[in-house]
Structures are given as C-alpha cells and as structure tokens.
Amino acid sequence: MTGMFYELAIDTWGEEEIGAIRRVIDNGRYTMGDNVRRFEEAFAAAFGSSYAVMVNSGSSANLVAVAALAHKAENRLVAGDEVIVPAISWSTSYYPLQQYGLRLRFVDVDIETLNMDVSKLERAVTPRTKMVLAVNILGNPCELTRLRRFCDERGLYLFEDNCESMGASLDGKPCGTFGDVGTFSTFFSHHISTMEGGVIVTDDEEIFHLARSLRNHGWTRDLPEGSPIYTKRDDDFFEAYRFILPGYNVRPLELAGAIGLEQLPKLARFVEGRRANAALFRRLFEGDSRFVTQKENGTSSWFAFTLIPDPAARIDRRRLLGALRDADIGFRIITGGCFPRHDVIKYFDYDIVDTLDNANIAHDHGFFVGNGPEDLTPQLTRLRETLDAVVG
Ligand SMILES: Cc1ncc(COP(=O)(O)O)c(C=O)c1O
C-alpha cells in the first residue's frame, strides 16, 4: 500500500441523506410520491427549466426523452431519421436512438475538449437529419451555443445528454438547459447521488406531459386536466387505468427523491471542491506535452481527470496503468471510448462522418482518474509522481 486508495468515485452523503432515508421508511411510502415531486420542482428551479421529470436512471432519462420526441403530435422523430452524434459518449446515450429506428452519424471529437468537433457539422448534416445529440463529456460543456444555433437555423431538435456534467455552465447558462430536452444522471459516481436516478428537463409542455406518461406505464394518471396530450373523459372507472402511450415503468423511488432533496443544495459546494482539485491537476499537468489533458470549455464541473499520452511519445499504456495499479490509483477508459468500436454497433444503422481519428486516440491511449468534492491533493500528487516514475 502507498496510502489511501485513489477512488474513481467518491461518496458524498452525510447525515442528512441518512436522515432522509429514515423519514421515507418511517412514512412507509417507498415509490414515486411527494418527495419525488418536490425534488423535481427544486431541480427545475435550480437549473432554470420550466419542467423536470425524475426517473430511475440517466439511461432511463435518455430513453423517455427520445420516446417523448417520437410521440410528439407534430414533427416527431420517425424511423430512418438521422441524428448527428459524437463518437465518444456512454452506451445509453445511443441505445434509445437505435431502439427508435434512427440512423446515427458519428462525428469525431476534439482531442482536447473530448467533445464533438463542431467543425465537422456541415459534413455530417443531410436532408434526413432531424436531431443533434449534444453530450457534455466529463463535466466539460460542449459547443452548446454553436449547436443550438446550428439546430435552430435548420429546424432540428437539440438533445442534450448532460448525465456527466451537472453543475457545469456555458456563458452563465447551466448545461442541460440548452437542448429542447436535457438529461441528467444522479448515479453513485456523479455530481449528486441518489444511488440510482435521472432527470429530464424541458421548457416544452408537450414533452413534459409525454415524459410523465411514458415514465409510468404510458397512462394518464399523472397528467392534469387540460393536458395538451389527452382529453379526460367523464368516467372515473375508465380514467383510473387509461393507457395512451407505449411507455415504460421507470419510476424513481421516494428514497431517491428524498436523498436528492438533500443533495441538490450541496451541488454548488461539491462543484467548487471539484474545481479546486481541477486547479491543482492543471498545475501538475499543464505544460507537460507528453499528456493531453481535457481543456475546459466554459465552466466545467470536472467529473474526472483525463490523461491521453501523446501517441508520438510512444508511452506504453499497459505499463502506465500497471504503475497506477501498484500505486493504488483507480483508472478507467474515457466514458465509453470510441463507441463504434464496440461489438454492439452491429445492431445500429449508422455512418461515420470522415474519420474518428481523435476518438480512436482517446480509446487506444487515454484513461481517466477520479474527482470528487473533497481535497485530493495527496492523491493527485501521488498520480504525478507515479507517472513521472514511468515516463521520466
Ligand atoms: C453521457 C452519459 N449518458 C448517460 C449515462 C447513463 O446514466 P445512468 O448511469 O444513470 O444510467 C451516463 C452514465 O454515466 C453517461 O455518462
């Protein structure tokens, strides 16, 4: 042992979260109820969105949000429509697109920000394009203003997967709120944790109502009178179990809502701690041309710290990772790596726009180490020393 293990994910719960769990248990209502509703209201207010819908994971948030766009009354997503996507993201950013019959057009990433290289957008767009998937990778805002304008000029949807970047912002606007729909994850390793959890935000009332129905069996029970997506009939017996959409059951637990209510007010402090660690990480690694580290765009909430050994420096990643393992430092692939490299791609309808050179470099050479709200000075110092011992 060389000291405390440098974890990939750091626990952020205190007594308040444990107290919230106890209150739910004492109350006896475990599934979606008042705590979830209050968390949704607090979440929408915190991010300046009109509406928020909580579900049981970020993956479910992506699924329900795509499903909502596929069930809009007008201009809905239909099988065969194309979506421009970055080559690096998490698997479940892409799966709902495949499941709704959409064709993906993979665009390379910028090697420094690890976000979509927007200079490739013109090459990626075709007459069949219906949507752009914006992903803010590992806390770092992608070119959201540019993407928003690109979509507005062409009448495309902007879908913002912000599951890795809660608390980040661009020009003062919170990430997650640039898209027609935005998604968040509150999984254990993320900026706030409700064990498992996800949130959809939108300013579009129709998407909001569709998402509420789709999350809960596709029924009408969670919709108010006067909903834009259905008209209530004068028959309570029938209305109690009235199904209008081919939906899911991806409801969150009350436990998650109650924990979220405790975690959300701590988010700003958590992000501050993460940014303080990032300042040290940058001091330790900036100027070392042997490693490409993630370049901040706007205000990152620094999910993690990426390191991509410059391929020209011919550093053997296996040797590097072996040294990290020996030094008790956790590490992993950057998000999901270059996604089309995975076997599951055989199920997708897709194109590759030009080449994915940078995503492949990140896949073949890169890795990340963890970040969290607490002071990681000893861990980051150990990381620098360990890498120095390998690369000289
Ligand atoms: C970009 C991105 N989207 C979606 C998800 C899915 O979130 P969850 O793990 O809550 O299902 C993740 C997972 O971390 C992610 O990184």
mmCIF file of N, CA and C and ligand atoms in Angstrom, residues 57-59 62 89-90 92-93 135 161 163-164 185 187 190 197, ligand 1:
data_model
loop_
_atom_site.group_PDB
_atom_site.id
_atom_site.type_symbol
_atom_site.label_atom_id
_atom_site.label_comp_id
_atom_site.label_asym_id
_atom_site.label_seq_id
_atom_site.Cartn_x
_atom_site.Cartn_y
_atom_site.Cartn_z
ATOM 1 N N SER A 57 -32.961 6.334 -13.671
ATOM 2 C CA SER A 57 -31.542 6.420 -14.051
ATOM 3 C C SER A 57 -31.378 7.447 -15.164
ATOM 4 N N GLY A 58 -30.128 7.831 -15.411
ATOM 5 C CA GLY A 58 -29.842 8.713 -16.545
ATOM 6 C C GLY A 58 -30.161 8.011 -17.855
ATOM 7 N N SER A 59 -29.928 6.712 -17.894
ATOM 8 C CA SER A 59 -30.249 5.934 -19.097
ATOM 9 C C SER A 59 -31.741 5.985 -19.376
ATOM 10 N N ASN A 62 -32.690 9.293 -20.851
ATOM 11 C CA ASN A 62 -32.448 9.336 -22.300
ATOM 12 C C ASN A 62 -33.544 8.586 -23.057
ATOM 13 N N SER A 89 -19.295 8.789 -26.169
ATOM 14 C CA SER A 89 -20.309 9.018 -25.134
ATOM 15 C C SER A 89 -20.556 7.678 -24.464
ATOM 16 N N TRP A 90 -21.555 7.646 -23.610
ATOM 17 C CA TRP A 90 -21.904 6.415 -22.920
ATOM 18 C C TRP A 90 -22.870 5.601 -23.776
ATOM 19 N N THR A 92 -25.693 4.209 -23.319
ATOM 20 C CA THR A 92 -27.130 4.501 -23.261
ATOM 21 C C THR A 92 -27.466 5.926 -23.701
ATOM 22 N N SER A 93 -26.463 6.678 -24.182
ATOM 23 C CA SER A 93 -26.790 7.893 -24.946
ATOM 24 C C SER A 93 -27.303 7.468 -26.318
ATOM 25 N N VAL A 135 -23.444 16.072 -26.178
ATOM 26 C CA VAL A 135 -23.046 15.421 -24.925
ATOM 27 C C VAL A 135 -21.934 16.256 -24.298
ATOM 28 N N ASP A 161 -27.504 15.480 -23.650
ATOM 29 C CA ASP A 161 -27.219 14.474 -22.621
ATOM 30 C C ASP A 161 -26.184 15.085 -21.677
ATOM 31 N N CYS A 163 -25.627 13.947 -18.579
ATOM 32 C CA CYS A 163 -25.524 12.988 -17.472
ATOM 33 C C CYS A 163 -24.161 13.030 -16.779
ATOM 34 N N GLU A 164 -23.138 13.528 -17.474
ATOM 35 C CA GLU A 164 -21.803 13.584 -16.853
ATOM 36 C C GLU A 164 -21.455 14.986 -16.358
ATOM 37 N N SER A 185 -27.965 12.508 -14.775
ATOM 38 C CA SER A 185 -27.878 11.264 -14.004
ATOM 39 C C SER A 185 -27.509 11.593 -12.570
ATOM 40 N N PHE A 187 -26.568 8.907 -10.566
ATOM 41 C CA PHE A 187 -25.941 7.636 -10.188
ATOM 42 C C PHE A 187 -24.816 7.896 -9.172
ATOM 43 N N HIS A 190 -21.762 10.259 -9.684
ATOM 44 C CA HIS A 190 -21.985 11.547 -10.346
ATOM 45 C C HIS A 190 -21.998 12.717 -9.351
ATOM 46 N N GLY A 197 -30.591 7.199 -10.354
ATOM 47 C CA GLY A 197 -31.576 8.247 -10.622
ATOM 48 C C GLY A 197 -31.236 9.023 -11.877
HETATM 49 C C1 LIG B 1 -23.093 10.595 -21.068
HETATM 50 C C2 LIG B 1 -23.909 9.634 -20.253
HETATM 51 N N1 LIG B 1 -25.204 9.465 -20.555
HETATM 52 C C3 LIG B 1 -25.993 8.632 -19.847
HETATM 53 C C4 LIG B 1 -25.496 7.898 -18.790
HETATM 54 C C5 LIG B 1 -26.400 6.965 -18.049
HETATM 55 O O1 LIG B 1 -26.617 7.326 -16.726
HETATM 56 P P1 LIG B 1 -27.010 6.212 -15.647
HETATM 57 O O2 LIG B 1 -25.754 5.521 -15.247
HETATM 58 O O3 LIG B 1 -27.628 6.992 -14.533
HETATM 59 O O4 LIG B 1 -27.977 5.289 -16.286
HETATM 60 C C6 LIG B 1 -24.157 8.020 -18.443
HETATM 61 C C7 LIG B 1 -23.634 7.213 -17.328
HETATM 62 O O5 LIG B 1 -22.893 7.570 -16.540
HETATM 63 C C8 LIG B 1 -23.340 8.914 -19.179
HETATM 64 O O6 LIG B 1 -22.045 9.035 -18.898
#
